[in-house]
Amino acid sequence: MTVRRDLQESARCRSDLLIGRDEALIGAREQLSRGGSVLVHGPAGIGKSTVLRTLAAEYGESARTVLRCSATESESHLPFLALADLLGLALDEVSGRLPVAQRVALESALTGRGESTLQRDGLALRLAVLSALRALAAKGPVLVVADDLQWLDTASTELLGFAARRLGDDPVRMVFAGRTDGQEYDRYLRASTPDTLAVRVNPLTRTQVSALLDVRGYTGLPRSTVREIHRTSAGNPLYALELGRALAENPTPPRPGEPLPVPTSLRALVLSRLEMLSDDARRTLLVVSAGARPTLALLHEAGRENAEAETAQATALGLLATEPEGSAVRFAHPLVSAALYAEASAQERRAAHAALSTAASDPIERARHLALATEGTDPEVAARLAEAAALARDRGAPSVASSLGLLAVRHTPADSVPSPDEHRLRAAEDAITAGDLDLAREIARQVLARTAVPEERVRAWMIVIDTAGHAMTEVDAVFPQALADAGDDPRLLGLIHYQLAWRALLVQGDFAECREEAARAAELAARGGDRHTELMSLAFQAQTETLMGHPEAPATIKRALKEPQDPQVTVHHNGIGSARFRWLIMSDQLPEARATATTLLREVRRRGSVESEVHFLRGLAETELRCGHCGRALDLARESLRLARDTGIGEVASAMLAALAEASGGDVDRALALAQEAVEHAEENGDLLYLSRGQAALGYARLVAGDAPGAVQSLRRARELEHDLGVDDPARGRWQGDLAEALVRVGETDEAQEVIDVSRAHALRLGRESVLAVLDRAEAQVRAARGEHEAALAQLTSAQDRLAKLGYGLEEARAALALAELRAGLAGPTSAPIPAPTSYDEAARLFRRSRALPWLRRVDAATVPNPAPQPLMQQPQAVAALDGLAAMERQVAALVMEGATNREIAGRLFISVKTVEATLTRVYRKLGIRSRVDIVRLAAGRHPN
C-alpha cells in the first residue's frame, strides 16, 4: 500500500510495547539515519512487528512515499500478492513513466488481468519494479515496509530483491521483519539492499517481563510467579502476556510445585504436534516435563523402557531439542513442557511424579516428587520435605527450600510438631533469603491470620518488617502489635528491638537512638539465649558507631567477633563481616577491604542469599571506585543494580552507588538520572540514611557534568541531612571535598573554607588520611582562587602524592587535574605552560589508567583551546578523517567515544569482538592515531564543550 507524506498516520507506538527493545532500536535507527536498510528478525511472538511499526512510524515522516505489505501463511502461494500490496496504489502514479513492455507486464501482474509470469515476462517485470521504485524516489524519499517475510510469495521476493540490488544511491530505504527460529536469516536478505543491517530481537529479561506485565495491567503478581512466567515464556513477550492473562482470569493461583496455567491460545501452538505422538511417547514426555533434569537413564529408571525411540519421535516433531552431547532430554521451548503438563490429568501427573520419586538420585528431587504424588496429609512425607528443604538451604538454594517448605505445609497434620505454621514461617524466611519478598510477606500474613502462638506471631511480624526493606514507615503500625505479642519474653523482645534500631536509623534519622536500641537488643537476646540475634545486634551497633565516628566502635567489633560465632551472621549483609568491611574502607585499608568484600560475596553467592549478594556487590564496587578502578566498579555497580531491580531489594542504595560509578567511569547523563531516582525513592520511603547518600551522589554527578551550582545545592542538602543524623565521620559519605570544590567554582570561597575546617577537625580526630588529603586538594583550590598560587601548587602536589600512596587512584588523578588547571591558569591563554612533571598529560594518563572516561573527556575538553605543540592531528584533518570513515568504522568509533568496551560494542552492533578489534585497527590507521583515548581526544576537538 502507498501512503503519501501528507496522509501518513501521526500515531506512535505505545511506549509499553517497546520495553526491552532499546538495543534493537539503536542499531536500526543508526542504519536508517544513514539511508540504509534494516532486517528485523527473531522467533514468533518476540516483538519483531512492534519494532518494525516503531521504525516505520519514526522514519515514515521523512519519506514522501511509504510502501507497505504484510504477508500471511494462507496467501503465501499467491504470486505477486505482496507486490500488489506494495505498488498497487502507486501504479497510476508511475505507470506513465514506464516503457510500454514494462507497464503491460507490471499491470498484468498487479491486477491479475492477463497471464503474466516470471517465466514469460521475467525481465520486463524485474525492470518494471526497479523503474517504479526509481520513479517514486525521483519525487522524494521512499520507505518500503514489509512484515512477515517468511510468508512473502516467491515471485514478489524475487522481484523486490532484483530491484533492491540495483537501486544504488536512489533514496529508497527498506525495513523488513521475518521469523527465524534458530535458522539463519540470510534467505531474507535476497529481498533487500546489499548493505542491509540484520537486527535480532532478543528475549526479554525477567525485569523487562515484569515491567511489561505491569503496564498491561497484570499487577500485583508475586515475584516468584513473574519468575516462573519468564522461565515458561523464555522471555517471549507474547507468551508472557498470555500467561499473565491466564493468571489474571484464574481466581485460584497455582499451588507450590504446580506449573502455571497455560491458556488455550498457547496450548494450541504445541498441542497439534503433541497429538501426533503415540500414547506411550506422550507419557514419556510427561515424565520429562515433571522432572527437573531428565536424562535417558532417569527415564529408564522411571519405567520408560523405550525412551530412546519415543524421545527421538518427539525430537523429529520439534518438541524436544537436539542435544549434541550427553543424554539430557530438553524441550525445544519451556512452553511445550508447560502445555503438556497442563493438558495431563491430575492422575497422570501423580503417576509421573510417583515414578520419579523412586527413580531420581537426588534426595531433594525424590522428596519433591513424593509430595506431588501424594494426596492429603502425611507426616512422613512432611518430614522428608523438611529434610530436603534443609539440604537445599545448605546447598545455597533458598528458593528451592522455600518451595519445599510450602509443600510440607500441605502434608503436615494440624497437630504435628513442627506445626504447619512453623513450616510456613521457615519457608517465608527462605523466600527472603532468595529475594522473593512478595511471597514471604504473603506467607507471614497467612500465619498472622491463623495462629495465636506468641513466638510464631512475632516471627511473622519480623518477616513483615524485613520485607518492607528501607520503607519502614509503611510498617510503623506493626511494632506495637509485635511488642504486645512478645510480652516479657527477652528473646522475642530482642528481635523487635533489633528492628526498632533500624527504624530509629531509617525513619527517625537518629544514630544515637539507633545505637541504644541495637545495644538493648543485644542485651535482651543474650538474656534469652538467642546468640544469632545478639551477634546481629552487636554487628549493627558496631556499624552505627563506625558511621558516627564513635570511639567505642573498635571495642564493639571485638565483642561481636567473640566466640561462639554464627556462620550465618558472619556473612550476613548486616553481620559482623559487613561491619568489619565498613571499618576497613573508612580507615583507608583498601586492599583488606577488597579482600573482605570478595570473600563475603563469594560465600553469600554459595548460600544463595540475594539481599546479601546485592549488598556486597555494592561494597566491592565502592572499594574498586576508591582504588580508581572505575571500569571494574561500573561493572559491579551495574550488576548490583540489575539484581536489585529484579528482586526489589536494595534498589535505592544500588541506584546511588551506580550513579557514583557512572559519573566516574561511565555515562554522566545516566549518573544524573540514577542519582535523582535514588533521591526520589528515598524521600518516598522516608529513608533519611540513603536520602543523604543520594544527595551526595547527585551532587558529585552534577559536579562531573559541570553544573557547579547544582552540585552545591545537592551537597549542601547532604551536609544538612548528615548533621541531623549525627554523622560526624567524613569518611562515611566523602562529599566534603566535592562540596568545597563546587563552592569555589561558584565563588563561595569562605563557605568552602568553613566546610574544609569543620571536616578536617573530624578527620584528624578519627585519623582519616585520605579524607585529609582530599580536603587539602580542595583547600588548594580555595587558595588558588584567592591568589595564593605558590601555596596552592605546593598543597596540590603534596595531596596528589599522599593519595597515590594511599591507593586512591581516582582522587590522585583529580588532584593532578586540579594542578594542571592551576598551571594552565598561571600560564595565561597565550603563554607557554609552567614546566612541571604534573600536566594535563599526567592527569590524562592517570584518568586513563583508572578508566575514568567522564573525567578524561573533561581533560580533553580543557586541552582543546591550547593544543600540544605537536598534536596527533590538526583539527581540519581530524574532521575530514572522521567523516571519511566507513559506516561500520564510524559506529565503532562513536561507541568508543561513549566509553563502551569492545565486548559492549560487539553486543550493540551484533558483530564479533574480533570484528570490533579489526575495525578499530583500521580506524587507528585512517586517523593516524594509536589508541582508543586518541579517538576521544579527536571527538573533544571536534565538539568542544
Coordinates of C-alpha atoms in Angstrom, one line a residue, residues 454-455 458 483 485-497 524-525 527-529:
P454 CA 3.4 -15.6 70.5
E455 CA 6.6 -16.9 69.1
V458 CA 6.4 -12.3 66.5
L483 CA 5.5 -5.8 71.3
D485 CA 2.6 -10.4 71.3
A486 CA 6.1 -10.7 72.7
G487 CA 5.0 -9.9 76.3
D488 CA 8.1 -10.1 78.6
D489 CA 10.0 -12.8 76.7
P490 CA 13.5 -11.4 76.3
R491 CA 14.3 -13.5 73.2
L492 CA 11.2 -12.2 71.3
L493 CA 11.8 -8.6 72.6
G494 CA 15.4 -8.8 71.3
L495 CA 14.1 -9.5 67.8
I496 CA 11.8 -6.5 68.0
H497 CA 14.3 -4.1 69.4
L524 CA 17.9 -8.9 75.6
A525 CA 19.0 -11.6 73.1
R527 CA 19.4 -12.9 78.3
G528 CA 17.1 -15.0 76.1
G529 CA 19.9 -17.3 74.8

